[in-house]
Amino acid sequence: MSLVYEEVCDLAHLPALVTKIKEALGDSGVLLLRGNLASGKTAFVKAFATLLGLKEAISSPTFSILQEYDGKLFHYDIYQCGVEGFVQSGLMEKFESDGYHLVEWGGAEFEKLLQHYGVPYSTLDITPLPSQRHYKVTIHAYA
């Protein structure tokens, strides 16, 4: 069973959307962030970090694959390494850690990987508009 909702907002209203998503995820969860280059994936992660009260500067971990913030937020970027590189890096076990795991570029192949390992996840598809973004959130309910 899944909960799907869509919202259009600008950066000023992004914190309200982030709050809704965090509430839907609960105390932890894996969220795949999907969208083209410059669609706002890292901006979403920054807003999420602010909601969690994190003070560190947030940047995309394009070459390091993972940035971990205070054991609360795990920010992955698999653009450069792909699914195979992610698996080879040994980071699958990180999903066992409590906290929020936000994965940039978590497409269909990455979903199959998570399904294979039984890792519950939700998705956020971001589409740029002239001065806003369209967000489609799919929160999967797992028993």
PDB file of N, CA, C and O in Angstrom, residues 31-86:
ATOM      1  N   LEU A  31      14.579   7.421   1.385  1.00  0.00           N
ATOM      2  CA  LEU A  31      13.839   8.202   0.403  1.00  0.00           C
ATOM      3  C   LEU A  31      14.715   8.389  -0.823  1.00  0.00           C
ATOM      4  O   LEU A  31      15.812   8.952  -0.738  1.00  0.00           O
ATOM      5  N   LEU A  32      14.232   7.888  -1.965  1.00  0.00           N
ATOM      6  CA  LEU A  32      14.958   8.016  -3.220  1.00  0.00           C
ATOM      7  C   LEU A  32      14.559   9.335  -3.873  1.00  0.00           C
ATOM      8  O   LEU A  32      13.368   9.586  -4.099  1.00  0.00           O
ATOM      9  N   LEU A  33      15.545  10.172  -4.175  1.00  0.00           N
ATOM     10  CA  LEU A  33      15.313  11.475  -4.785  1.00  0.00           C
ATOM     11  C   LEU A  33      15.620  11.375  -6.265  1.00  0.00           C
ATOM     12  O   LEU A  33      16.749  11.062  -6.658  1.00  0.00           O
ATOM     13  N   ARG A  34      14.606  11.639  -7.082  1.00  0.00           N
ATOM     14  CA  ARG A  34      14.767  11.473  -8.523  1.00  0.00           C
ATOM     15  C   ARG A  34      14.416  12.767  -9.238  1.00  0.00           C
ATOM     16  O   ARG A  34      13.439  13.434  -8.893  1.00  0.00           O
ATOM     17  N   GLY A  35      15.231  13.098 -10.221  1.00  0.00           N
ATOM     18  CA  GLY A  35      15.010  14.298 -11.021  1.00  0.00           C
ATOM     19  C   GLY A  35      16.250  14.571 -11.845  1.00  0.00           C
ATOM     20  O   GLY A  35      17.325  14.023 -11.572  1.00  0.00           O
ATOM     21  N   ASN A  36      16.124  15.416 -12.841  1.00  0.00           N
ATOM     22  CA  ASN A  36      17.251  15.757 -13.708  1.00  0.00           C
ATOM     23  C   ASN A  36      18.294  16.573 -12.950  1.00  0.00           C
ATOM     24  O   ASN A  36      18.055  16.993 -11.818  1.00  0.00           O
ATOM     25  N   LEU A  37      19.434  16.800 -13.590  1.00  0.00           N
ATOM     26  CA  LEU A  37      20.442  17.687 -13.021  1.00  0.00           C
ATOM     27  C   LEU A  37      19.796  19.031 -12.704  1.00  0.00           C
ATOM     28  O   LEU A  37      18.975  19.535 -13.483  1.00  0.00           O
ATOM     29  N   ALA A  38      20.152  19.597 -11.563  1.00  0.00           N
ATOM     30  CA  ALA A  38      19.673  20.907 -11.118  1.00  0.00           C
ATOM     31  C   ALA A  38      18.162  20.949 -10.882  1.00  0.00           C
ATOM     32  O   ALA A  38      17.555  22.012 -10.914  1.00  0.00           O
ATOM     33  N   SER A  39      17.557  19.798 -10.607  1.00  0.00           N
ATOM     34  CA  SER A  39      16.117  19.782 -10.350  1.00  0.00           C
ATOM     35  C   SER A  39      15.782  20.178  -8.917  1.00  0.00           C
ATOM     36  O   SER A  39      14.636  20.510  -8.623  1.00  0.00           O
ATOM     37  N   GLY A  40      16.753  20.125  -8.022  1.00  0.00           N
ATOM     38  CA  GLY A  40      16.509  20.520  -6.636  1.00  0.00           C
ATOM     39  C   GLY A  40      16.664  19.411  -5.616  1.00  0.00           C
ATOM     40  O   GLY A  40      16.197  19.525  -4.485  1.00  0.00           O
ATOM     41  N   LYS A  41      17.353  18.339  -5.975  1.00  0.00           N
ATOM     42  CA  LYS A  41      17.533  17.219  -5.044  1.00  0.00           C
ATOM     43  C   LYS A  41      18.357  17.643  -3.826  1.00  0.00           C
ATOM     44  O   LYS A  41      17.965  17.384  -2.686  1.00  0.00           O
ATOM     45  N   THR A  42      19.474  18.303  -4.062  1.00  0.00           N
ATOM     46  CA  THR A  42      20.319  18.733  -2.945  1.00  0.00           C
ATOM     47  C   THR A  42      19.635  19.833  -2.135  1.00  0.00           C
ATOM     48  O   THR A  42      19.763  19.873  -0.906  1.00  0.00           O
ATOM     49  N   ALA A  43      18.882  20.708  -2.781  1.00  0.00           N
ATOM     50  CA  ALA A  43      18.118  21.732  -2.052  1.00  0.00           C
ATOM     51  C   ALA A  43      17.122  21.066  -1.103  1.00  0.00           C
ATOM     52  O   ALA A  43      16.931  21.515   0.031  1.00  0.00           O
ATOM     53  N   PHE A  44      16.503  19.968  -1.558  1.00  0.00           N
ATOM     54  CA  PHE A  44      15.592  19.223  -0.692  1.00  0.00           C
ATOM     55  C   PHE A  44      16.349  18.664   0.514  1.00  0.00           C
ATOM     56  O   PHE A  44      15.882  18.765   1.652  1.00  0.00           O
ATOM     57  N   VAL A  45      17.531  18.089   0.282  1.00  0.00           N
ATOM     58  CA  VAL A  45      18.321  17.520   1.377  1.00  0.00           C
ATOM     59  C   VAL A  45      18.708  18.617   2.366  1.00  0.00           C
ATOM     60  O   VAL A  45      18.652  18.414   3.586  1.00  0.00           O
ATOM     61  N   LYS A  46      19.079  19.787   1.872  1.00  0.00           N
ATOM     62  CA  LYS A  46      19.423  20.912   2.757  1.00  0.00           C
ATOM     63  C   LYS A  46      18.234  21.293   3.631  1.00  0.00           C
ATOM     64  O   LYS A  46      18.386  21.536   4.835  1.00  0.00           O
ATOM     65  N   ALA A  47      17.047  21.356   3.044  1.00  0.00           N
ATOM     66  CA  ALA A  47      15.851  21.690   3.816  1.00  0.00           C
ATOM     67  C   ALA A  47      15.547  20.605   4.848  1.00  0.00           C
ATOM     68  O   ALA A  47      15.133  20.898   5.978  1.00  0.00           O
ATOM     69  N   PHE A  48      15.777  19.354   4.492  1.00  0.00           N
ATOM     70  CA  PHE A  48      15.561  18.235   5.412  1.00  0.00           C
ATOM     71  C   PHE A  48      16.539  18.346   6.584  1.00  0.00           C
ATOM     72  O   PHE A  48      16.157  18.156   7.741  1.00  0.00           O
ATOM     73  N   ALA A  49      17.796  18.651   6.289  1.00  0.00           N
ATOM     74  CA  ALA A  49      18.812  18.797   7.338  1.00  0.00           C
ATOM     75  C   ALA A  49      18.450  19.936   8.292  1.00  0.00           C
ATOM     76  O   ALA A  49      18.610  19.811   9.511  1.00  0.00           O
ATOM     77  N   THR A  50      17.954  21.025   7.745  1.00  0.00           N
ATOM     78  CA  THR A  50      17.534  22.155   8.579  1.00  0.00           C
ATOM     79  C   THR A  50      16.408  21.733   9.509  1.00  0.00           C
ATOM     80  O   THR A  50      16.420  22.065  10.700  1.00  0.00           O
ATOM     81  N   LEU A  51      15.444  20.986   8.997  1.00  0.00           N
ATOM     82  CA  LEU A  51      14.342  20.500   9.817  1.00  0.00           C
ATOM     83  C   LEU A  51      14.843  19.615  10.962  1.00  0.00           C
ATOM     84  O   LEU A  51      14.313  19.665  12.070  1.00  0.00           O
ATOM     85  N   LEU A  52      15.883  18.836  10.691  1.00  0.00           N
ATOM     86  CA  LEU A  52      16.457  17.962  11.718  1.00  0.00           C
ATOM     87  C   LEU A  52      17.325  18.727  12.720  1.00  0.00           C
ATOM     88  O   LEU A  52      17.832  18.147  13.675  1.00  0.00           O
ATOM     89  N   GLY A  53      17.538  20.026  12.468  1.00  0.00           N
ATOM     90  CA  GLY A  53      18.349  20.838  13.370  1.00  0.00           C
ATOM     91  C   GLY A  53      19.842  20.706  13.147  1.00  0.00           C
ATOM     92  O   GLY A  53      20.633  21.091  13.997  1.00  0.00           O
ATOM     93  N   LEU A  54      20.232  20.178  11.996  1.00  0.00           N
ATOM     94  CA  LEU A  54      21.654  20.011  11.702  1.00  0.00           C
ATOM     95  C   LEU A  54      22.255  21.353  11.281  1.00  0.00           C
ATOM     96  O   LEU A  54      21.647  22.101  10.524  1.00  0.00           O
ATOM     97  N   LYS A  55      23.428  21.645  11.791  1.00  0.00           N
ATOM     98  CA  LYS A  55      24.079  22.936  11.530  1.00  0.00           C
ATOM     99  C   LYS A  55      25.163  22.859  10.462  1.00  0.00           C
ATOM    100  O   LYS A  55      25.640  23.875   9.997  1.00  0.00           O
ATOM    101  N   GLU A  56      25.582  21.646  10.105  1.00  0.00           N
ATOM    102  CA  GLU A  56      26.659  21.478   9.134  1.00  0.00           C
ATOM    103  C   GLU A  56      26.223  21.932   7.743  1.00  0.00           C
ATOM    104  O   GLU A  56      25.058  21.852   7.386  1.00  0.00           O
ATOM    105  N   ALA A  57      27.195  22.388   6.960  1.00  0.00           N
ATOM    106  CA  ALA A  57      26.927  22.732   5.561  1.00  0.00           C
ATOM    107  C   ALA A  57      26.669  21.445   4.795  1.00  0.00           C
ATOM    108  O   ALA A  57      27.418  20.479   4.911  1.00  0.00           O
ATOM    109  N   ILE A  58      25.609  21.443   4.015  1.00  0.00           N
ATOM    110  CA  ILE A  58      25.223  20.258   3.249  1.00  0.00           C
ATOM    111  C   ILE A  58      25.656  20.456   1.803  1.00  0.00           C
ATOM    112  O   ILE A  58      25.373  21.482   1.194  1.00  0.00           O
ATOM    113  N   SER A  59      26.361  19.463   1.281  1.00  0.00           N
ATOM    114  CA  SER A  59      26.739  19.500  -0.129  1.00  0.00           C
ATOM    115  C   SER A  59      26.523  18.110  -0.715  1.00  0.00           C
ATOM    116  O   SER A  59      26.472  17.123   0.014  1.00  0.00           O
ATOM    117  N   SER A  60      26.391  18.054  -2.020  1.00  0.00           N
ATOM    118  CA  SER A  60      26.149  16.774  -2.660  1.00  0.00           C
ATOM    119  C   SER A  60      27.408  15.902  -2.605  1.00  0.00           C
ATOM    120  O   SER A  60      28.483  16.354  -2.976  1.00  0.00           O
ATOM    121  N   PRO A  61      27.275  14.667  -2.149  1.00  0.00           N
ATOM    122  CA  PRO A  61      28.427  13.767  -2.046  1.00  0.00           C
ATOM    123  C   PRO A  61      28.727  13.054  -3.368  1.00  0.00           C
ATOM    124  O   PRO A  61      28.894  11.834  -3.403  1.00  0.00           O
ATOM    125  N   THR A  62      28.813  13.808  -4.451  1.00  0.00           N
ATOM    126  CA  THR A  62      28.956  13.221  -5.776  1.00  0.00           C
ATOM    127  C   THR A  62      30.135  12.261  -5.876  1.00  0.00           C
ATOM    128  O   THR A  62      30.021  11.196  -6.460  1.00  0.00           O
ATOM    129  N   PHE A  63      31.269  12.612  -5.309  1.00  0.00           N
ATOM    130  CA  PHE A  63      32.449  11.759  -5.456  1.00  0.00           C
ATOM    131  C   PHE A  63      32.690  10.861  -4.246  1.00  0.00           C
ATOM    132  O   PHE A  63      33.297   9.811  -4.374  1.00  0.00           O
ATOM    133  N   SER A  64      32.192  11.242  -3.081  1.00  0.00           N
ATOM    134  CA  SER A  64      32.377  10.403  -1.903  1.00  0.00           C
ATOM    135  C   SER A  64      31.239   9.394  -1.736  1.00  0.00           C
ATOM    136  O   SER A  64      31.324   8.510  -0.904  1.00  0.00           O
ATOM    137  N   ILE A  65      30.184   9.534  -2.478  1.00  0.00           N
ATOM    138  CA  ILE A  65      28.976   8.699  -2.474  1.00  0.00           C
ATOM    139  C   ILE A  65      28.097   8.958  -1.242  1.00  0.00           C
ATOM    140  O   ILE A  65      26.896   9.035  -1.350  1.00  0.00           O
ATOM    141  N   LEU A  66      28.689   9.113  -0.062  1.00  0.00           N
ATOM    142  CA  LEU A  66      27.910   9.277   1.161  1.00  0.00           C
ATOM    143  C   LEU A  66      28.482  10.383   2.034  1.00  0.00           C
ATOM    144  O   LEU A  66      29.694  10.435   2.272  1.00  0.00           O
ATOM    145  N   GLN A  67      27.599  11.242   2.513  1.00  0.00           N
ATOM    146  CA  GLN A  67      27.904  12.191   3.579  1.00  0.00           C
ATOM    147  C   GLN A  67      26.976  11.837   4.728  1.00  0.00           C
ATOM    148  O   GLN A  67      25.763  11.712   4.539  1.00  0.00           O
ATOM    149  N   GLU A  68      27.542  11.662   5.902  1.00  0.00           N
ATOM    150  CA  GLU A  68      26.747  11.330   7.085  1.00  0.00           C
ATOM    151  C   GLU A  68      26.762  12.525   8.020  1.00  0.00           C
ATOM    152  O   GLU A  68      27.807  13.102   8.286  1.00  0.00           O
ATOM    153  N   TYR A  69      25.583  12.897   8.520  1.00  0.00           N
ATOM    154  CA  TYR A  69      25.450  14.065   9.373  1.00  0.00           C
ATOM    155  C   TYR A  69      24.865  13.669  10.722  1.00  0.00           C
ATOM    156  O   TYR A  69      23.692  13.323  10.827  1.00  0.00           O
ATOM    157  N   ASP A  70      25.711  13.715  11.741  1.00  0.00           N
ATOM    158  CA  ASP A  70      25.300  13.542  13.135  1.00  0.00           C
ATOM    159  C   ASP A  70      24.529  12.248  13.388  1.00  0.00           C
ATOM    160  O   ASP A  70      23.704  12.181  14.300  1.00  0.00           O
ATOM    161  N   GLY A  71      24.753  11.220  12.565  1.00  0.00           N
ATOM    162  CA  GLY A  71      24.059   9.951  12.749  1.00  0.00           C
ATOM    163  C   GLY A  71      22.557  10.029  12.525  1.00  0.00           C
ATOM    164  O   GLY A  71      21.839   9.073  12.787  1.00  0.00           O
ATOM    165  N   LYS A  72      22.077  11.190  12.022  1.00  0.00           N
ATOM    166  CA  LYS A  72      20.646  11.384  11.791  1.00  0.00           C
ATOM    167  C   LYS A  72      20.299  11.368  10.313  1.00  0.00           C
ATOM    168  O   LYS A  72      19.219  10.963   9.922  1.00  0.00           O
ATOM    169  N   LEU A  73      21.234  11.865   9.514  1.00  0.00           N
ATOM    170  CA  LEU A  73      20.969  12.023   8.086  1.00  0.00           C
ATOM    171  C   LEU A  73      22.113  11.410   7.296  1.00  0.00           C
ATOM    172  O   LEU A  73      23.288  11.710   7.541  1.00  0.00           O
ATOM    173  N   PHE A  74      21.745  10.549   6.367  1.00  0.00           N
ATOM    174  CA  PHE A  74      22.695   9.897   5.482  1.00  0.00           C
ATOM    175  C   PHE A  74      22.339  10.348   4.068  1.00  0.00           C
ATOM    176  O   PHE A  74      21.249  10.058   3.585  1.00  0.00           O
ATOM    177  N   HIS A  75      23.252  11.073   3.435  1.00  0.00           N
ATOM    178  CA  HIS A  75      22.987  11.675   2.126  1.00  0.00           C
ATOM    179  C   HIS A  75      23.869  10.982   1.096  1.00  0.00           C
ATOM    180  O   HIS A  75      25.093  11.118   1.123  1.00  0.00           O
ATOM    181  N   TYR A  76      23.248  10.250   0.196  1.00  0.00           N
ATOM    182  CA  TYR A  76      23.956   9.486  -0.827  1.00  0.00           C
ATOM    183  C   TYR A  76      23.769  10.151  -2.191  1.00  0.00           C
ATOM    184  O   TYR A  76      22.716  10.713  -2.475  1.00  0.00           O
ATOM    185  N   ASP A  77      24.782  10.028  -3.023  1.00  0.00           N
ATOM    186  CA  ASP A  77      24.671  10.455  -4.425  1.00  0.00           C
ATOM    187  C   ASP A  77      25.318   9.353  -5.254  1.00  0.00           C
ATOM    188  O   ASP A  77      26.526   9.156  -5.209  1.00  0.00           O
ATOM    189  N   ILE A  78      24.490   8.632  -6.017  1.00  0.00           N
ATOM    190  CA  ILE A  78      25.029   7.498  -6.775  1.00  0.00           C
ATOM    191  C   ILE A  78      25.170   7.816  -8.258  1.00  0.00           C
ATOM    192  O   ILE A  78      25.341   6.915  -9.071  1.00  0.00           O
ATOM    193  N   TYR A  79      25.153   9.100  -8.602  1.00  0.00           N
ATOM    194  CA  TYR A  79      25.254   9.502 -10.006  1.00  0.00           C
ATOM    195  C   TYR A  79      26.544   8.977 -10.647  1.00  0.00           C
ATOM    196  O   TYR A  79      26.519   8.407 -11.727  1.00  0.00           O
ATOM    197  N   GLN A  80      27.679   9.177 -10.001  1.00  0.00           N
ATOM    198  CA  GLN A  80      28.975   8.800 -10.568  1.00  0.00           C
ATOM    199  C   GLN A  80      29.226   7.291 -10.531  1.00  0.00           C
ATOM    200  O   GLN A  80      29.753   6.730 -11.465  1.00  0.00           O
ATOM    201  N   CYS A  81      28.840   6.645  -9.421  1.00  0.00           N
ATOM    202  CA  CYS A  81      29.209   5.235  -9.232  1.00  0.00           C
ATOM    203  C   CYS A  81      28.173   4.259  -9.770  1.00  0.00           C
ATOM    204  O   CYS A  81      28.496   3.105 -10.033  1.00  0.00           O
ATOM    205  N   GLY A  82      26.921   4.688  -9.877  1.00  0.00           N
ATOM    206  CA  GLY A  82      25.870   3.785 -10.307  1.00  0.00           C
ATOM    207  C   GLY A  82      25.566   2.733  -9.258  1.00  0.00           C
ATOM    208  O   GLY A  82      26.187   2.692  -8.189  1.00  0.00           O
ATOM    209  N   VAL A  83      24.634   1.874  -9.565  1.00  0.00           N
ATOM    210  CA  VAL A  83      24.220   0.844  -8.617  1.00  0.00           C
ATOM    211  C   VAL A  83      25.357  -0.128  -8.338  1.00  0.00           C
ATOM    212  O   VAL A  83      25.626  -0.487  -7.189  1.00  0.00           O
ATOM    213  N   GLU A  84      26.055  -0.541  -9.388  1.00  0.00           N
ATOM    214  CA  GLU A  84      27.159  -1.498  -9.202  1.00  0.00           C
ATOM    215  C   GLU A  84      28.248  -0.920  -8.297  1.00  0.00           C
ATOM    216  O   GLU A  84      28.730  -1.591  -7.387  1.00  0.00           O
ATOM    217  N   GLY A  85      28.618   0.320  -8.525  1.00  0.00           N
ATOM    218  CA  GLY A  85      29.623   0.970  -7.689  1.00  0.00           C
ATOM    219  C   GLY A  85      29.150   1.131  -6.256  1.00  0.00           C
ATOM    220  O   GLY A  85      29.936   1.002  -5.306  1.00  0.00           O
ATOM    221  N   PHE A  86      27.870   1.405  -6.090  1.00  0.00           N
ATOM    222  CA  PHE A  86      27.308   1.525  -4.748  1.00  0.00           C
ATOM    223  C   PHE A  86      27.442   0.203  -3.997  1.00  0.00           C
ATOM    224  O   PHE A  86      27.884   0.175  -2.853  1.00  0.00           O
TER     225      PHE A  86
END
